[in-house]
CSV table of C-alpha atoms in Angstrom, one decimal:
chain,number,residue,atom,x,y,z
A,1,UNK,CA,-8.9,-63.0,17.1
A,2,UNK,CA,-6.4,-65.3,16.4
A,3,UNK,CA,-4.9,-64.7,12.7
A,4,UNK,CA,-2.2,-67.4,11.6
A,5,UNK,CA,0.4,-65.2,9.8
A,6,UNK,CA,1.5,-67.6,7.8
A,7,UNK,CA,-2.2,-68.6,6.3
A,8,UNK,CA,-2.0,-67.8,2.5
A,9,UNK,CA,-6.0,-67.4,1.8
A,10,UNK,CA,-7.2,-64.8,4.4
A,11,UNK,CA,-10.8,-65.8,4.0
A,12,UNK,CA,-10.2,-68.4,5.5
A,13,UNK,CA,-9.4,-66.4,8.9
A,14,UNK,CA,-13.1,-65.4,8.4
A,15,UNK,CA,-14.5,-68.8,8.4
A,16,UNK,CA,-12.8,-70.2,11.5
A,17,UNK,CA,-13.6,-67.4,13.0
A,18,UNK,CA,-17.4,-66.8,12.3
A,19,UNK,CA,-18.6,-66.2,15.6
A,20,UNK,CA,-16.3,-63.7,15.9
A,21,UNK,CA,-18.3,-60.0,16.0
A,22,UNK,CA,-15.3,-58.7,14.5
A,23,UNK,CA,-14.7,-61.0,11.8
A,24,UNK,CA,-17.0,-58.7,9.3
A,25,UNK,CA,-14.0,-56.0,9.3
A,26,UNK,CA,-11.2,-56.3,7.0
A,27,UNK,CA,-9.1,-55.3,10.0
A,28,UNK,CA,-10.4,-56.6,13.3
A,29,UNK,CA,-11.1,-54.0,15.9
A,30,UNK,CA,-8.1,-55.9,18.1
A,31,UNK,CA,-5.7,-55.4,15.6
A,32,UNK,CA,-6.8,-51.7,14.5
A,33,UNK,CA,-4.0,-50.1,16.2
A,34,UNK,CA,-0.9,-52.3,15.5
A,35,UNK,CA,-1.8,-52.5,12.0
A,36,UNK,CA,-2.9,-48.3,12.0
A,37,UNK,CA,1.0,-48.2,13.6
A,38,UNK,CA,2.5,-50.8,11.1
A,39,UNK,CA,1.2,-49.1,7.7
A,40,UNK,CA,1.9,-45.8,8.1
A,41,UNK,CA,5.5,-46.9,9.6
A,42,UNK,CA,6.3,-49.0,6.9
A,43,UNK,CA,4.8,-46.5,4.5
A,44,UNK,CA,7.5,-44.1,5.6
A,45,UNK,CA,10.0,-46.3,5.6
A,46,UNK,CA,9.1,-47.2,1.9
A,47,UNK,CA,9.3,-43.4,1.1
A,48,UNK,CA,12.6,-43.2,2.4
A,49,UNK,CA,14.2,-45.7,1.7
A,50,UNK,CA,12.3,-45.7,-1.9
A,51,UNK,CA,13.7,-42.2,-2.6
A,52,UNK,CA,16.8,-42.4,-1.8
A,53,UNK,CA,17.3,-45.8,-3.8
A,54,UNK,CA,15.8,-44.2,-6.7
A,55,UNK,CA,17.7,-41.3,-6.6
A,56,UNK,CA,20.6,-42.6,-6.2
A,57,UNK,CA,20.6,-45.0,-9.1
A,58,UNK,CA,19.5,-41.7,-11.3
A,59,UNK,CA,22.6,-40.0,-10.0
A,60,UNK,CA,25.4,-43.5,-10.9
A,61,UNK,CA,23.7,-44.2,-14.2
A,62,UNK,CA,23.7,-40.5,-15.5
A,63,UNK,CA,27.4,-39.9,-14.7
A,64,UNK,CA,28.2,-43.5,-15.8
A,65,UNK,CA,27.2,-42.1,-18.9
A,66,UNK,CA,28.4,-38.7,-18.7
A,67,UNK,CA,31.9,-40.4,-17.6
A,68,UNK,CA,31.7,-42.6,-20.9
A,69,UNK,CA,31.1,-39.9,-23.3
A,70,UNK,CA,27.6,-40.7,-24.6
A,71,UNK,CA,26.4,-38.2,-26.8
A,72,UNK,CA,22.9,-39.1,-26.4
A,73,UNK,CA,22.3,-38.6,-22.4
A,74,UNK,CA,19.5,-36.6,-22.9
A,75,UNK,CA,17.9,-39.1,-25.1
A,76,UNK,CA,18.8,-41.8,-22.2
A,77,UNK,CA,17.8,-39.5,-19.5
A,78,UNK,CA,14.0,-40.7,-19.8
A,79,UNK,CA,14.8,-43.8,-19.3
A,80,UNK,CA,16.6,-43.5,-16.5
A,81,UNK,CA,13.7,-41.7,-15.0
A,82,UNK,CA,11.6,-44.1,-15.4
A,83,UNK,CA,13.9,-46.9,-14.2
A,84,UNK,CA,14.6,-44.8,-11.0
A,85,UNK,CA,10.9,-44.6,-10.9
A,86,UNK,CA,10.1,-48.9,-11.0
A,87,UNK,CA,12.7,-49.0,-8.3
A,88,UNK,CA,10.5,-46.7,-5.6
A,89,UNK,CA,7.8,-47.7,-7.1
A,90,UNK,CA,8.8,-51.3,-6.3
A,91,UNK,CA,10.2,-50.4,-2.9
A,92,UNK,CA,7.3,-48.1,-1.6
A,93,UNK,CA,4.9,-50.7,-2.3
A,94,UNK,CA,7.0,-53.8,-0.7
A,95,UNK,CA,7.4,-52.1,2.4
A,96,UNK,CA,3.3,-51.9,2.6
A,97,UNK,CA,2.9,-55.2,1.7
A,98,UNK,CA,5.2,-56.9,4.2
A,99,UNK,CA,1.9,-55.9,6.4
A,100,UNK,CA,-0.3,-56.4,3.9
A,101,UNK,CA,0.3,-59.9,3.7
A,102,UNK,CA,-1.4,-61.0,6.7
A,103,UNK,CA,-5.0,-59.6,5.2
A,104,UNK,CA,-5.0,-60.1,1.3
A,105,UNK,CA,-2.2,-61.3,-0.8
A,106,UNK,CA,1.1,-59.7,-0.5
A,107,UNK,CA,2.7,-60.0,-3.7
A,108,UNK,CA,-0.8,-59.0,-5.6
A,109,UNK,CA,-0.9,-55.9,-3.2
A,110,UNK,CA,2.7,-54.7,-4.6
A,111,UNK,CA,2.0,-55.4,-8.2
A,112,UNK,CA,-0.8,-53.5,-8.0
A,113,UNK,CA,0.8,-50.7,-6.0
A,114,UNK,CA,3.6,-50.4,-8.0
A,115,UNK,CA,1.7,-50.7,-11.7
A,116,UNK,CA,-0.9,-48.0,-10.2
A,117,UNK,CA,2.0,-46.0,-9.0
A,118,UNK,CA,3.7,-45.9,-12.3
A,119,UNK,CA,0.4,-44.9,-13.8
A,120,UNK,CA,-0.8,-42.4,-11.7
A,121,UNK,CA,2.6,-40.6,-12.0
A,122,UNK,CA,2.9,-40.8,-16.0
A,123,UNK,CA,-0.7,-39.6,-15.9
A,124,UNK,CA,0.0,-36.8,-13.9
A,125,UNK,CA,3.4,-36.1,-15.7
A,126,UNK,CA,1.9,-35.7,-19.2
A,127,UNK,CA,-1.3,-33.3,-18.0
A,128,UNK,CA,1.1,-31.0,-16.4
A,129,UNK,CA,3.6,-30.6,-19.0
A,130,UNK,CA,0.2,-30.2,-21.0
A,131,UNK,CA,-1.2,-27.2,-19.1
A,132,UNK,CA,2.7,-25.6,-18.6
A,133,UNK,CA,3.0,-26.0,-22.4
A,134,UNK,CA,0.0,-24.0,-23.1
A,135,UNK,CA,1.3,-21.6,-20.1
A,136,UNK,CA,4.5,-20.9,-22.6
A,137,UNK,CA,2.9,-20.9,-25.4
A,138,UNK,CA,1.2,-17.7,-24.5
A,139,UNK,CA,4.6,-15.8,-24.9
A,140,UNK,CA,4.2,-13.4,-22.2
A,141,UNK,CA,4.1,-12.8,-19.2
A,142,UNK,CA,1.8,-13.9,-17.3
A,143,UNK,CA,-0.2,-11.9,-14.9
A,144,UNK,CA,-0.8,-13.2,-11.3
A,145,UNK,CA,-4.3,-14.3,-11.8
A,146,UNK,CA,-3.1,-16.8,-14.9
A,147,UNK,CA,0.0,-18.3,-12.7
A,148,UNK,CA,-2.7,-19.1,-9.9
A,149,UNK,CA,-5.3,-20.7,-12.4
A,150,UNK,CA,-2.5,-22.8,-14.3
A,151,UNK,CA,-1.1,-23.8,-10.9
A,152,UNK,CA,-4.6,-24.9,-9.4
A,153,UNK,CA,-5.3,-26.8,-12.7
A,154,UNK,CA,-1.7,-28.4,-12.4
A,155,UNK,CA,-2.4,-29.5,-8.7
A,156,UNK,CA,-6.2,-31.0,-10.0
A,157,UNK,CA,-4.1,-33.0,-12.2
A,158,UNK,CA,-2.0,-34.4,-9.0
A,159,UNK,CA,-5.1,-35.3,-7.5
A,160,UNK,CA,-7.0,-36.7,-9.9
A,161,UNK,CA,-4.4,-39.0,-11.2
A,162,UNK,CA,-4.7,-40.8,-7.8
A,163,UNK,CA,-8.2,-42.3,-9.8
A,164,UNK,CA,-5.6,-44.7,-11.2
A,165,UNK,CA,-3.6,-45.7,-8.4
A,166,UNK,CA,-6.8,-46.3,-6.4
A,167,UNK,CA,-8.4,-48.1,-9.5
A,168,UNK,CA,-5.7,-50.6,-10.0
A,169,UNK,CA,-5.4,-51.1,-6.1
A,170,UNK,CA,-9.1,-51.8,-5.6
A,171,UNK,CA,-8.9,-54.6,-8.4
A,172,UNK,CA,-7.0,-56.7,-5.2
A,173,UNK,CA,-8.7,-55.1,-2.5
A,174,UNK,CA,-12.7,-56.1,-3.8
A,175,UNK,CA,-11.4,-59.5,-3.5
A,176,UNK,CA,-11.1,-59.5,0.5
A,177,UNK,CA,-13.5,-56.3,1.1
A,178,UNK,CA,-16.9,-56.2,0.5
A,179,UNK,CA,-18.7,-52.5,-1.3
A,180,UNK,CA,-15.2,-51.5,-1.4
A,181,UNK,CA,-16.1,-49.2,-4.9
A,182,UNK,CA,-15.0,-46.4,-2.8
A,183,UNK,CA,-11.4,-47.3,-2.4
A,184,UNK,CA,-11.3,-46.0,-6.1
A,185,UNK,CA,-10.9,-42.6,-4.5
A,186,UNK,CA,-8.8,-43.0,-1.7
A,187,UNK,CA,-5.5,-42.5,-3.2
A,188,UNK,CA,-6.6,-38.9,-4.4
A,189,UNK,CA,-7.8,-37.9,-0.8
A,190,UNK,CA,-4.4,-38.4,0.2
A,191,UNK,CA,-3.6,-36.6,-2.9
A,192,UNK,CA,-6.0,-33.6,-2.1
A,193,UNK,CA,-4.6,-33.6,1.8
A,194,UNK,CA,-0.7,-33.4,0.4
A,195,UNK,CA,-1.5,-30.7,-2.0
A,196,UNK,CA,-3.2,-28.5,1.3
A,197,UNK,CA,-0.3,-29.4,3.0
A,198,UNK,CA,2.2,-28.3,0.7
A,199,UNK,CA,0.1,-25.1,-0.1
A,200,UNK,CA,0.0,-24.2,3.8
A,201,UNK,CA,4.1,-25.3,4.3
A,202,UNK,CA,4.7,-22.4,1.0
A,203,UNK,CA,3.4,-19.6,3.4
A,204,UNK,CA,6.2,-20.7,5.6
A,205,UNK,CA,9.2,-20.8,3.2
A,206,UNK,CA,10.8,-17.0,4.1
A,207,UNK,CA,10.8,-18.0,7.5
A,208,UNK,CA,12.0,-21.8,7.5
A,209,UNK,CA,15.2,-23.4,5.7
A,210,UNK,CA,14.9,-24.5,2.0
A,211,UNK,CA,16.3,-27.7,3.3
A,212,UNK,CA,14.3,-27.9,6.2
A,213,UNK,CA,11.0,-27.3,4.4
A,214,UNK,CA,11.6,-29.9,1.7
A,215,UNK,CA,12.4,-32.3,4.2
A,216,UNK,CA,9.2,-31.1,6.1
A,217,UNK,CA,6.8,-31.6,2.9
A,218,UNK,CA,8.2,-35.1,2.1
A,219,UNK,CA,8.0,-36.7,5.7
A,220,UNK,CA,4.0,-35.0,6.1
A,221,UNK,CA,3.7,-36.5,2.6
A,222,UNK,CA,4.8,-39.8,3.4
A,223,UNK,CA,2.5,-39.5,6.8
A,224,UNK,CA,-0.7,-38.9,4.7
A,225,UNK,CA,0.2,-41.5,2.2
A,226,UNK,CA,0.3,-43.9,5.1
A,227,UNK,CA,-2.5,-42.7,7.5
A,228,UNK,CA,-5.0,-42.7,5.0
A,229,UNK,CA,-5.3,-46.0,3.1
A,230,UNK,CA,-4.5,-47.1,6.9
A,231,UNK,CA,-7.8,-45.6,8.0
A,232,UNK,CA,-9.8,-46.9,4.9
A,233,UNK,CA,-8.6,-50.5,5.5
A,234,UNK,CA,-9.9,-50.4,8.8
A,235,UNK,CA,-13.5,-49.0,7.6
A,236,UNK,CA,-13.8,-51.7,5.1
A,237,UNK,CA,-15.9,-55.0,5.7
A,238,UNK,CA,-14.4,-58.2,5.0
A,239,UNK,CA,-15.6,-60.5,1.9
A,240,UNK,CA,-16.9,-63.6,3.8
A,241,UNK,CA,-16.8,-67.1,1.7
A,242,UNK,CA,-19.4,-68.0,0.4
A,243,UNK,CA,-20.4,-71.3,3.0
A,244,UNK,CA,-20.0,-68.5,5.8
A,245,UNK,CA,-22.8,-66.1,4.2
A,246,UNK,CA,-25.2,-69.0,3.3
A,247,UNK,CA,-25.3,-70.2,6.9
């Protein structure tokens, strides 16, 4: 199936090649391997570059305020973290959009992923902080059972926060794919796999240097965030133009 990458309306491709058996799929069969590798690679690249850029920005701003003798450093810390998160989300979403623009609106995907990621992060952080405050309010040494329970609740909060990312991305996806309601839960599936991976890697913390363990967690996290959506995109069916459906 031939696709014009300069065509801003992906639905035109489906209309032009309606005789192709693979046109019903959001990602044509002949393009799936290339798409899978590109999307996963760009997601990993966005994770690494965005992470480095956000950490560098946060460090520069913090050091600048400290050097200026600002007495409101703690007050500014929230704004600095928010700004660094925005930078990360923009880079992360922008790298994915470079691949997605061939199949849907690249700028819409970038905006939706950026807003969705920031929303999910804020929701997860709020719930985790709330759970931590409950644990702290007990004013006693927590038993191992309570530690496991509170850790489990924090993990559940992190996993379900992905619904916000999926919901906002779905607002873009449904325009181009049919029966795409299940996309709302795709990021939560990725977050679940990430949580299981982190849990498994925790058993190796006594055998692997901390730096290598942290790098492994970050690397596998980025790969999962690329693989799960890539497979999901390949499972979607394209929403055909009305004139094509009528024929």
